[in-house]
N, CA, C and O of each residue as an XYZ file, in Angstrom:
324
protein
N      73.461    116.296    106.531
C      73.395    117.737    106.699
C      72.384    118.070    107.786
O      71.457    117.305    108.051
N      72.578    119.192    108.390
C      71.639    119.660    109.395
C      70.404    120.223    108.702
O      70.438    120.483    107.500
N      69.305    120.417    109.449
C      68.073    120.905    108.814
C      68.240    122.217    108.047
O      67.530    122.440    107.066
N      69.157    123.088    108.466
C      69.347    124.341    107.729
C      70.400    124.206    106.627
O      70.875    125.209    106.095
N      70.759    122.983    106.289
C      71.639    122.648    105.165
C      73.058    123.192    105.301
O      73.708    123.489    104.298
N      73.533    123.322    106.510
C      74.929    123.720    106.708
C      75.745    122.460    106.982
O      75.297    121.540    107.666
N      76.941    122.448    106.434
C      77.830    121.318    106.664
C      78.373    121.377    108.078
O      78.616    122.451    108.629
N      78.557    120.201    108.650
C      79.191    120.095    109.955
C      80.559    119.473    109.754
O      80.771    118.740    108.788
N      81.495    119.756    110.660
C      82.825    119.146    110.534
C      82.727    117.619    110.573
O      81.877    117.051    111.260
N      83.608    116.977    109.827
C      83.673    115.524    109.829
C      84.430    115.046    111.061
O      85.372    115.699    111.510
N      84.020    113.920    111.598
C      84.742    113.332    112.728
C      86.018    112.677    112.208
O      86.165    112.457    111.006
N      86.926    112.371    113.108
C      88.168    111.709    112.689
C      87.866    110.332    112.118
O      88.559    109.880    111.206
N      86.845    109.658    112.637
C      86.455    108.356    112.100
C      85.934    108.504    110.672
O      86.257    107.687    109.809
N      85.139    109.529    110.416
C      84.645    109.780    109.063
C      85.778    110.121    108.109
O      85.795    109.656    106.969
N      86.723    110.932    108.570
C      87.879    111.273    107.733
C      88.702    110.039    107.404
O      89.132    109.858    106.265
N      88.923    109.184    108.412
C      89.666    107.946    108.180
C      88.957    107.075    107.157
O      89.597    106.496    106.280
N      87.634    106.979    107.266
C      86.857    106.174    106.327
C      86.977    106.732    104.907
O      87.177    105.975    103.957
N      86.857    108.039    104.763
C      86.961    108.654    103.434
C      88.358    108.447    102.858
O      88.499    108.156    101.670
N      89.379    108.593    103.678
C      90.749    108.383    103.197
C      90.967    106.926    102.766
O      91.637    106.670    101.766
N      90.400    105.968    103.525
C      90.487    104.563    103.118
C      89.784    104.346    101.781
O      90.287    103.628    100.916
N      88.626    104.965    101.618
C      87.887    104.839    100.362
C      88.673    105.426     99.197
O      88.705    104.846     98.112
N      89.308    106.575     99.418
C      90.132    107.192     98.369
C      91.270    106.253     97.977
O      91.552    106.067     96.793
N      91.914    105.671     98.969
C      93.006    104.737     98.701
C      92.508    103.520     97.927
O      93.151    103.076     96.975
N      91.360    102.983     98.339
C      90.814    101.806     97.668
C      90.385    102.110     96.235
O      90.660    101.322     95.331
N      89.721    103.229     96.020
C      89.285    103.590     94.667
C      90.485    103.804     93.750
O      90.451    103.415     92.583
N      91.542    104.418     94.271
C      92.761    104.621     93.496
C      93.377    103.282     93.100
O      93.759    103.078     91.947
N      93.468    102.369     94.076
C      94.046    101.054     93.816
C      93.209    100.286     92.794
O      93.757     99.677     91.875
N      91.892    100.312     92.948
C      91.022     99.585     92.019
C      91.127    100.145     90.601
O      91.161     99.382     89.635
N      91.179    101.467     90.471
C      91.318    102.079     89.142
C      92.633    101.653     88.493
O      92.671    101.340     87.304
N      93.707    101.641     89.276
C      95.016    101.240     88.741
C      95.022     99.780     88.310
O      95.557     99.447     87.253
N      94.429     98.905     89.126
C      94.386     97.479     88.788
C      93.553     97.239     87.526
O      93.940     96.452     86.662
N      92.424     97.911     87.424
C      91.591     97.757     86.223
C      92.325     98.261     84.989
O      92.273     97.629     83.934
N      93.011     99.399     85.114
C      93.754     99.944     83.973
C      94.883     99.007     83.554
O      95.102     98.791     82.362
N      95.592     98.458     84.517
C      96.695     97.549     84.203
C      96.180     96.270     83.545
O      96.789     95.763     82.604
N      95.064     95.756     84.040
C      94.501     94.548     83.454
C      93.960     94.819     82.060
O      94.095     93.982     81.168
N      93.350     95.982     81.865
C      92.852     96.353     80.533
C      93.996     96.436     79.538
O      93.849     96.034     78.384
N      95.132     96.955     79.979
C      96.289     97.074     79.096
C      96.880     95.706     78.755
O      97.493     95.533     77.702
N      96.692     94.742     79.651
C      97.302     93.430     79.458
C      96.422     92.454     78.673
O      96.923     91.472     78.126
N      95.128     92.716     78.615
C      94.236     91.763     77.948
C      94.153     92.024     76.443
O      94.331     93.150     75.979
N      93.882     90.970     75.708
C      93.752     91.080     74.257
C      92.282     91.078     73.820
O      91.986     91.320     72.650
N      91.369     90.808     74.747
C      89.952     90.718     74.429
C      89.325     92.111     74.479
O      89.262     92.713     75.551
N      88.861     92.635     73.344
C      88.309     93.998     73.308
C      87.106     94.207     74.232
O      86.953     95.280     74.816
N      86.257     93.192     74.367
C      85.083     93.332     75.239
C      85.505     93.468     76.700
O      84.937     94.263     77.449
N      86.501     92.688     77.092
C      86.999     92.772     78.470
C      87.716     94.098     78.679
O      87.560     94.734     79.721
N      88.503     94.516     77.689
C      89.169     95.823     77.773
C      88.155     96.937     77.972
O      88.342     97.804     78.826
N      87.091     96.919     77.195
C      86.071     97.960     77.285
C      85.402     97.951     78.663
O      85.175     99.007     79.254
N      85.090     96.769     79.166
C      84.474     96.668     80.491
C      85.406     97.206     81.568
O      84.980     97.951     82.450
N      86.680     96.825     81.493
C      87.651     97.273     82.493
C      87.855     98.784     82.430
O      87.977     99.434     83.468
N      87.893     99.348     81.229
C      88.043    100.803     81.113
C      86.800    101.520     81.650
O      86.899    102.631     82.171
N      85.644    100.890     81.523
C      84.438    101.433     82.149
C      84.556    101.425     83.662
O      84.125    102.363     84.332
N      85.146    100.352     84.203
C      85.371    100.281     85.655
C      86.353    101.356     86.101
O      86.174    101.964     87.156
N      87.398    101.592     85.296
C      88.359    102.654     85.611
C      87.631    103.987     85.715
O      87.838    104.746     86.661
N      86.778    104.263     84.738
C      86.020    105.509     84.730
C      85.136    105.620     85.976
O      85.063    106.679     86.599
N      84.477    104.537     86.326
C      83.597    104.547     87.497
C      84.391    104.790     88.784
O      83.959    105.562     89.640
N      85.540    104.142     88.923
C      86.370    104.339     90.116
C      86.900    105.774     90.178
O      87.003    106.352     91.259
N      87.234    106.341     89.032
C      87.686    107.736     89.005
C      86.552    108.687     89.384
O      86.791    109.704     90.034
N      85.324    108.367     88.984
C      84.164    109.177     89.395
C      83.971    109.113     90.904
O      83.711    110.127     91.553
N      84.100    107.904     91.457
C      83.982    107.746     92.913
C      85.067    108.557     93.621
O      84.811    109.213     94.630
N      86.270    108.499     93.079
C      87.387    109.236     93.655
C      87.113    110.738     93.638
O      87.353    111.429     94.628
N      86.614    111.235     92.521
C      86.272    112.659     92.421
C      85.206    113.046     93.440
O      85.293    114.109     94.055
N      84.201    112.193     93.623
C      83.139    112.484     94.589
C      83.697    112.550     96.010
O      83.312    113.418     96.793
N      84.594    111.640     96.336
C      85.194    111.625     97.677
C      86.048    112.869     97.913
O      85.961    113.495     98.969
N      86.869    113.223     96.931
C      87.726    114.399     97.058
C      86.871    115.665     97.142
O      87.156    116.554     97.943
N      85.828    115.746     96.321
C      84.932    116.910     96.377
C      84.244    117.019     97.726
O      84.029    118.123     98.226
N      83.901    115.897     98.312
C      83.282    115.899     99.632
C      84.247    116.457    100.680
O      83.860    117.254    101.535
N      85.495    116.031    100.600
C      86.502    116.556    101.531
C      86.695    118.055    101.340
O      86.806    118.802    102.313
N      86.735    118.491    100.085
C      86.914    119.917     99.811
C      85.721    120.726    100.300
O      85.893    121.836    100.806
N      84.531    120.193    100.158
C      83.339    120.898    100.620
C      83.345    121.062    102.135
O      82.850    122.057    102.664
N      83.904    120.083    102.820
C      83.945    120.137    104.278
C      85.154    120.915    104.813
O      85.231    121.193    106.010
N      86.084    121.260    103.941
C      87.303    121.931    104.420
C      86.991    123.297    105.029
O      87.708    123.761    105.916
N      85.938    123.932    104.561
C      85.607    125.258    105.102
C      85.053    125.190    106.521
O      85.065    126.195    107.233
N      84.571    124.027    106.943
C      84.028    123.902    108.302
C      84.933    123.043    109.184
O      84.598    122.754    110.333
N      86.060    122.644    108.650
C      86.980    121.803    109.428
C      87.610    122.628    110.556
O      88.011    123.775    110.356
N      87.687    122.026    111.733
C      88.345    122.747    112.826
C      89.827    122.913    112.537
O      90.455    122.053    111.919
N      90.370    124.016    112.988
C      91.809    124.231    112.824
C      92.494    123.863    114.110
O      91.922    123.980    115.193
N      93.717    123.418    113.986
C      94.480    122.992    115.134
C      95.573    124.025    115.390
O      96.375    124.330    114.507
N      95.590    124.546    116.585
C      96.602    125.525    116.950
C      97.785    124.802    117.577
O      97.605    123.871    118.362
N      98.965    125.220    117.238
C     100.143    124.610    117.847
C     100.624    125.491    118.984
O     100.517    126.716    118.941
N     101.151    124.839    119.990
C     101.657    125.553    121.164
C     103.184    125.534    121.163
O     103.806    124.955    122.054
N     103.762    126.150    120.188
C     105.220    126.234    120.102
C     105.641    127.646    120.492
O     105.415    128.598    119.745
N     106.243    127.772    121.647
C     106.711    129.100    122.100
C     108.193    129.223    121.948
O     108.763    130.264    122.275
């Protein structure tokens, strides 16, 4: 953030990174959930479901970050006449 605590638009590289992170967190949550459903060991199931929760928290943080920056995102005008 800038010294006056205003958000600045994200660069395309930053957006790409956040989108990759969202994709990865989604994939990891799904894999943990599928493995938890397949295992018979309650301790492993509990650990994996904890990982699912953590990945979902990360996903929420990433999405919230994108939403917070949406108000300062540049708009693109189309030149269709």
